[in-house]
XYZ file of C-alpha atoms in Angstrom:
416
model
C 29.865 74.248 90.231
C 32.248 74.463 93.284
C 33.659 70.679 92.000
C 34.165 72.197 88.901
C 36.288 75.474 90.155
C 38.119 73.165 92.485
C 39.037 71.224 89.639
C 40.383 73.953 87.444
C 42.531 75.880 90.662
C 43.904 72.342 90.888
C 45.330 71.998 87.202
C 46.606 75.405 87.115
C 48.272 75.378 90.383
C 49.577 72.042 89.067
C 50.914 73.328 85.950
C 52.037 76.025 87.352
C 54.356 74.199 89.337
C 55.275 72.064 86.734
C 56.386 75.285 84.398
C 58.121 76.078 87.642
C 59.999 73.310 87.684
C 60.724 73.468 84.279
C 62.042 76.518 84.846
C 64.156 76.186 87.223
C 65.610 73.239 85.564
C 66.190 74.857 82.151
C 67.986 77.569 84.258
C 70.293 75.413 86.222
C 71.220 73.768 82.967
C 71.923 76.869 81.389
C 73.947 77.652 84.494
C 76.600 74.163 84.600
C 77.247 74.788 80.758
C 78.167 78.257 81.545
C 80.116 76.971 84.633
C 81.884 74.230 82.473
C 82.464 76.922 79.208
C 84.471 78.953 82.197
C 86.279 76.003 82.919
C 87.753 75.109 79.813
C 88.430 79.344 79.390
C 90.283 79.339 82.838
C 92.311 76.446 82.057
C 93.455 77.380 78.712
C 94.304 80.256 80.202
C 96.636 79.332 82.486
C 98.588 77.052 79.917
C 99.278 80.090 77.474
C 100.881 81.929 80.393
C 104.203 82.302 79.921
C 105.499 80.697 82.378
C 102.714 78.777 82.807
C 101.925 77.462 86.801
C 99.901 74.652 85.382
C 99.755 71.821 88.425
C 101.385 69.145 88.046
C 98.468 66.786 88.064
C 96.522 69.343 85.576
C 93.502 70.235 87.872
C 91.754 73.496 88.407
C 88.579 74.632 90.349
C 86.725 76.869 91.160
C 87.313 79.057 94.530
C 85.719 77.331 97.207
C 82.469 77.955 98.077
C 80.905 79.151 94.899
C 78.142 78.306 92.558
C 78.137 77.986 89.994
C 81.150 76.247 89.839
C 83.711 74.155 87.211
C 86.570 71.177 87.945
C 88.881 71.006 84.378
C 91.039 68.834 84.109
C 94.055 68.847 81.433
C 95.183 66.051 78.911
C 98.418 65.870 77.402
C 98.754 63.723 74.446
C 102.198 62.005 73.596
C 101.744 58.231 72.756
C 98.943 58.715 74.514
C 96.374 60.892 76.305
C 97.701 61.394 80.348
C 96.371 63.678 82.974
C 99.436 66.152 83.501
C 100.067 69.895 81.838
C 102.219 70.045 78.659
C 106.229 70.066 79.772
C 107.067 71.281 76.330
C 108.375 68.318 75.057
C 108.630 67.720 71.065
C 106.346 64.545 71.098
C 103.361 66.537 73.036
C 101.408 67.704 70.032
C 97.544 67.957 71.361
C 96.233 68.868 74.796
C 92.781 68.055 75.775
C 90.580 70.219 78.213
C 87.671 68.806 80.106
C 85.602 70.712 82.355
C 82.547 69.803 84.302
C 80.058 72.868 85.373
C 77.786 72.504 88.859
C 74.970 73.914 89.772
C 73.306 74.465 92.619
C 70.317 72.154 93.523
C 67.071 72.419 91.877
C 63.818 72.655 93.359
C 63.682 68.979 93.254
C 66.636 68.292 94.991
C 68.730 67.175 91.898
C 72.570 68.308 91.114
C 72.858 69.364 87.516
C 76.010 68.818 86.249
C 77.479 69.435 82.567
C 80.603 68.337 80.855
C 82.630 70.188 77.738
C 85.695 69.234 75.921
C 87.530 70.755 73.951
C 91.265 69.479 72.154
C 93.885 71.956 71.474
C 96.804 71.798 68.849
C 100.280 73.415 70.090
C 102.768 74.665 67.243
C 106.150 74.984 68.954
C 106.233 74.034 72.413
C 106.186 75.131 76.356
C 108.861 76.683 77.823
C 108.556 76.382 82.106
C 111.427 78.686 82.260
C 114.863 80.053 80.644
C 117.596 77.955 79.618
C 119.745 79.617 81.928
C 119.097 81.987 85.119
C 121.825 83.930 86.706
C 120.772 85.783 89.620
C 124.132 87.758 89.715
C 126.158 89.045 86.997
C 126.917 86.544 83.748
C 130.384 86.598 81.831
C 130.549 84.371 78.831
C 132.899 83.174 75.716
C 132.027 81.768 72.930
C 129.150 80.818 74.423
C 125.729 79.356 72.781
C 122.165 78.205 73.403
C 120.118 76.231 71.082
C 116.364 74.498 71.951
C 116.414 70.851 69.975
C 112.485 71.558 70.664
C 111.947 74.259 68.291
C 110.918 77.113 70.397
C 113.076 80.265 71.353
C 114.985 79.851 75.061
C 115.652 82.907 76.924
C 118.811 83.742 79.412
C 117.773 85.715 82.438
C 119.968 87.958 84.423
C 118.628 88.928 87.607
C 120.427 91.253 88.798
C 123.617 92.356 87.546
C 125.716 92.757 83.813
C 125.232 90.310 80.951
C 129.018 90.846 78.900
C 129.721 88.577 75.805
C 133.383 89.020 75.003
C 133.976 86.644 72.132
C 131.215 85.114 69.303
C 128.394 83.005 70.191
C 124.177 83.162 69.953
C 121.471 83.321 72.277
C 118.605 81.545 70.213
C 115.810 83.161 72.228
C 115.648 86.435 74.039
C 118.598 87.992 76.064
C 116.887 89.549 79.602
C 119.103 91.425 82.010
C 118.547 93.944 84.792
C 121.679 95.690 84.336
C 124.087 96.654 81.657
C 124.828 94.092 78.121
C 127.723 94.106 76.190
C 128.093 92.240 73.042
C 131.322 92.096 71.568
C 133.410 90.147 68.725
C 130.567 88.596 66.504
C 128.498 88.160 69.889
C 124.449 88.009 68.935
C 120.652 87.516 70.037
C 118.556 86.107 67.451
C 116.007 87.367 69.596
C 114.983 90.737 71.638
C 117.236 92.208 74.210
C 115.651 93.768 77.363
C 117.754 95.709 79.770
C 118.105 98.134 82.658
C 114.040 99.427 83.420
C 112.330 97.464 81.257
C 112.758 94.691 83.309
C 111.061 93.083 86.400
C 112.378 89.979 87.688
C 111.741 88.159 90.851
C 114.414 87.833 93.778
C 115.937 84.094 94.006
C 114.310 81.117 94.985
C 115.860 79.027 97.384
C 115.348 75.500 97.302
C 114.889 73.248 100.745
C 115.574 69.610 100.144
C 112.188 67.763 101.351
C 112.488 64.077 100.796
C 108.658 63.578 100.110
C 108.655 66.177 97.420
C 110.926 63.855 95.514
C 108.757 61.008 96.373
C 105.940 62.227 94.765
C 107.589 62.534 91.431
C 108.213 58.638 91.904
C 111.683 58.790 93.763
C 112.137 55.541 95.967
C 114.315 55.183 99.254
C 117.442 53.575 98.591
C 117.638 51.007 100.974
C 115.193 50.291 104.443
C 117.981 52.671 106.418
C 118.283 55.844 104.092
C 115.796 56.973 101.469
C 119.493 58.544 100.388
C 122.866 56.977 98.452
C 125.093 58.769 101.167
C 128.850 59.034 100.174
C 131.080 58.215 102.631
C 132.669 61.656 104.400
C 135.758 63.003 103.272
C 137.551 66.195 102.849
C 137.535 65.472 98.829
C 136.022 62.752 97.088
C 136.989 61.878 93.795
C 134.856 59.453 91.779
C 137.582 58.636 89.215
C 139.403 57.300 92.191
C 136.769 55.297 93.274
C 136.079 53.602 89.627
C 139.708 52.188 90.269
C 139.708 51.178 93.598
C 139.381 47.488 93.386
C 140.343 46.966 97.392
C 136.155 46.400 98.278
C 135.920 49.379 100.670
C 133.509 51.629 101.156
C 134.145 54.000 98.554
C 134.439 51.374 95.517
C 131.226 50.013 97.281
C 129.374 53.639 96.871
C 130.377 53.723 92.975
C 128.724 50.192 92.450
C 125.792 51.470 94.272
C 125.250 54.228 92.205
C 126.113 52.808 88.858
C 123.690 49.854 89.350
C 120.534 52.234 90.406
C 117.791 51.050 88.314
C 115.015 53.279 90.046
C 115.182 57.592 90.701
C 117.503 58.139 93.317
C 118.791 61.287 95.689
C 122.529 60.660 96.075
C 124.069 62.903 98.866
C 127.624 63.352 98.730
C 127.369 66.728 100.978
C 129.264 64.860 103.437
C 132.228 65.502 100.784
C 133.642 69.044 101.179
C 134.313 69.005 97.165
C 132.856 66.283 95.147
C 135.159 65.600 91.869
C 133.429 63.183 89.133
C 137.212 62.565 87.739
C 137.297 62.172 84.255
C 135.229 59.540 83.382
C 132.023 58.609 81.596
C 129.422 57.381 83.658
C 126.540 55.332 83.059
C 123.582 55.527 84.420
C 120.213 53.433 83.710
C 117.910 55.602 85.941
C 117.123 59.079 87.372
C 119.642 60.570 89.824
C 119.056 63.810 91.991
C 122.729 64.736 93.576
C 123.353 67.133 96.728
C 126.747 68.667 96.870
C 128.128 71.188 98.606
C 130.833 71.307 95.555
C 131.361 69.834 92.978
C 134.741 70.217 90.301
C 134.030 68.138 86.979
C 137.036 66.769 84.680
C 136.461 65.500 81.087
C 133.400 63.867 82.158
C 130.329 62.339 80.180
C 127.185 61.138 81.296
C 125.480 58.097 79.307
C 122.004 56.382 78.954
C 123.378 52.327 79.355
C 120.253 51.533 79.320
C 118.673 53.573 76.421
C 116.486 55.044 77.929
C 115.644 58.603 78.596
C 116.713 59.826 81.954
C 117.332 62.921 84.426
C 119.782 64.397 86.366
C 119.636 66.892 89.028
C 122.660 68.961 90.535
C 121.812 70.295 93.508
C 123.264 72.695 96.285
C 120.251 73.020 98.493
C 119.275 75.572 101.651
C 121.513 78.308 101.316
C 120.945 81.878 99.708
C 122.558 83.213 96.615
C 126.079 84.859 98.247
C 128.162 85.896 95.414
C 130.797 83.588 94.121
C 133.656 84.879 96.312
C 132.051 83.908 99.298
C 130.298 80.907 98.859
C 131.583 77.429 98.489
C 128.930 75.415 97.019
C 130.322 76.383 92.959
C 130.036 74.150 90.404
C 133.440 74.262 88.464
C 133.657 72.636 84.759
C 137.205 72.340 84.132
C 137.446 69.920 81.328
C 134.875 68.884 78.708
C 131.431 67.539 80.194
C 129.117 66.022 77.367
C 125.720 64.711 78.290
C 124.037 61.214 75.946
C 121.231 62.575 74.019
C 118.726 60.433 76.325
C 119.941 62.547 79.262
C 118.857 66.143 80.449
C 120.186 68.234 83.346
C 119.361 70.363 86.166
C 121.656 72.225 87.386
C 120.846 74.584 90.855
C 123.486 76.602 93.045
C 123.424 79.354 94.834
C 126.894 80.040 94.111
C 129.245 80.033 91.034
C 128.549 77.964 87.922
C 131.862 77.823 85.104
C 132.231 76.467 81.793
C 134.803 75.330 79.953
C 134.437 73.134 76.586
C 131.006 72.471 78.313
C 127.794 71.010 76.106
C 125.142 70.769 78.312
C 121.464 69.578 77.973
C 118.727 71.053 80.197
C 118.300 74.122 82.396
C 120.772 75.936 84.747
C 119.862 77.637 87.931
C 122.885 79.995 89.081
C 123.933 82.672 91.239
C 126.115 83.872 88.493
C 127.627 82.373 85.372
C 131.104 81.932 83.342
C 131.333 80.588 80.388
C 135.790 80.627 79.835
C 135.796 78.625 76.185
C 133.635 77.119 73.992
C 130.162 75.975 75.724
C 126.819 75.276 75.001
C 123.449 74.873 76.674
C 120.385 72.340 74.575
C 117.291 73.504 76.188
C 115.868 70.630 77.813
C 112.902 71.582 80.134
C 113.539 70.929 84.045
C 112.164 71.850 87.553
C 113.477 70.814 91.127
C 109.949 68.593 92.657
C 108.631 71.045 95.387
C 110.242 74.079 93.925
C 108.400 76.946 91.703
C 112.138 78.481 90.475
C 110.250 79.847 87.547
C 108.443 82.688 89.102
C 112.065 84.410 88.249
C 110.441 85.088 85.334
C 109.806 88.338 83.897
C 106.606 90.534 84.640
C 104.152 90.764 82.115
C 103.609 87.591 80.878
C 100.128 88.039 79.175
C 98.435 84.889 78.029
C 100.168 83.874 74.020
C 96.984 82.160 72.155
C 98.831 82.226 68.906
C 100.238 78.488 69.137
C 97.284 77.183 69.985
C 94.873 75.950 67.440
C 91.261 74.824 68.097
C 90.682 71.084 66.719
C 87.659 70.061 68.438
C 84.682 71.227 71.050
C 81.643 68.823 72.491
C 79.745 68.188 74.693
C 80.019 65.566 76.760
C 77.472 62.946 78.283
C 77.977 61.565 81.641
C 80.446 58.632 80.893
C 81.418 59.636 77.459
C 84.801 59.617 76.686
């Protein structure tokens, strides 16, 4: 009888620990989908934030330290599906979200893990930021923005007046912490925000670090310099240089930068004003430039290569001043035309002015002229190692209503 009794405490206690396990198994199942559901809800998130702070690589986590806990990663598809946040260009279409939930350890020792994925459909595109930011007052004539991408591009004033005096039309939303004036056929296809109803961030200075161009796939230029350094000079012309056939230094620093085949920093801030003459130059890779001036004459920039390329104007380290005292302007005083294959940064912390000017990418300004006929083609841009775009206005509630919902599985270990 006491064999028997033995027996039957034996099976329950074992089933009992079997339903236990069980139990606990079911629960830390139920726990990684949950964990890897969150995942894919904290990502998407993020990317509908306007502007978004996406990384660059497309990975989010969890906070340290917690359980449950996700890792998503983001997909952009183009040509083809790549690890990296959307940029908003035309071609990215579909962005993929995959997110794996942990949970803590059973009672066997094992790590459950679960994967979701879900694929996204974007109408219209990202925008990382306005077309252009002027952190001081703006002054414009027949002035015009337009986004080749097909999503509205805003113009930011930080701080001070927006005044159109002549025709032209903002083709996204006009935001200014001061006063606007639009006269003589002047117009915003989209909303105007003024005065109080507007909370901008102060400006973001930008520190030259060589290794945060180097992760963005920048290469040193030679064993000596990781930098194209112009040779020093009061004023340095490159129009001049194009011409000088004599084999010196400066003919040798335009054949240096004309044959770059890989992304390049070219400093010319040895050069108290940097003038690119009136000439069209071609370029068959990306360029990042550091000036402490620069004057442009009836100057183009073209793709020889075909391919698509950028280009980043850059007065780094110092604070925004005011135009009459700082130095490092950037002063348009003949036409500048960019190759469609080309797209523009341009950063000061001084003076940017336009004349005849059609430019292609973002602009980055303490304030902004605009003296005859311009226009800026939003391209999207950043500086590597820079967030400029937290000069964004407040209250920049997630948008869900480009993004469609195409697909959502779950995902086996291994399944792609």
């Amino acid at each position: 009888m006491m064999a028997v009794l033995l027996v039957i405490t034996l099976t329950v206690t074992s089933s009992s620990l079997q339903a236990l396990t069980v139990t606990t198994s079911i629960r830390a199942g139920v726990q990684a989908q949950a964990a890897a559901e969150a995942g894919i809800d904290a990502a998407l998130a993020e990317l509908q934030r306007t502007p978004s702070s996406c990384p660059t690589d497309g990975l989010f986590q969890s906070p340290d330290g917690t359980l449950p806990a996700y890792t998503s990663t983001v997909w952009t598809h183009a040509t083809g599906w790549v690890q990296k946040c959307p940029t908003g260009a035309a071609d990215e279409t579909e962005v993929q979200i995959v997110s794996t939930g942990h949970a803590g350890a059973d009672s066997a020792g094992l790590k459950t893990t679960r994967v979701v994925e879900s694929i996204f459909t974007i109408s219209g595109t990202v925008s990382p930021g306005p077309v252009v930011y002027s952190y001081g007052s703006a002054v414009v004539n027949q002035f015009s923005t337009k986004d080749s991408l097909g999503s509205p591009v805003d113009v930011v004033v930080a701080t001070g007046d927006y005044t159109c005096t002549s025709s032209g039309t903002i083709a996204g939303n006009l935001i200014v912490n001061g006063a606007v004036s639009l006269y003589n056929s002047c117009s915003v296809a989209g909303d105007v925000y003024a005065n109080g109803t507007v909370d901008i961030a102060s400006w973001v200075t930008f520190a030259y670090d060589w290794s945060d161009f180097e992760k963005e796939g920048f290469v040193p230029f030679s064993t000596d310099s990781n930098e194209l350094v112009a040779p020093g000079s009061k004023k340095c012309q490159l129009g001049s240089w194009v011409q000088d056939n004599s084999g010196d230094s400066l003919h040798q620093f335009y054949e240096d930068l004309r044959n770059l085949t890989k992304p390049t920093i070219v400093d010319v801030r040895q050069c108290d004003t940097f003038d690119f003459g009136s000439i069209e130059m071609n370029v068959k890779s990306d360029i990042a430039f550091l000036f402490h001036e620069v004057v442009v004459n009836d100057f183009s920039v073209v793709a020889s290569d075909g391919n698509d390329h950028k280009i980043w104007f850059i007065a780094p380290g110092v604070e925004a001043l005011g135009a009459n005292k700082c130095s490092s302007n950037f002063t348009v005083n003949g036409s500048v035309q960019f190759d469609t294959e080309i797209s523009a940064m341009l950063y000061t912390p001084c003076a940017v002015v336009f004349n005849r000017t059609q430019w292609r990418g973002q602009i980055y300004s303490e304030s902004f002229v605009v003296n005859n006929t311009s226009n800026v083609d939003f391209v999207p841009m950043s500086i590597p190692g820079t967030d400029l775009y937290g000069a964004m206005p407040a209250g920049s509630d997630p948008d869900d209503s480009r993004w469609t919902l195409l697909s959502s599985r779950d995902r086996t270990n291994g399944d792609k």
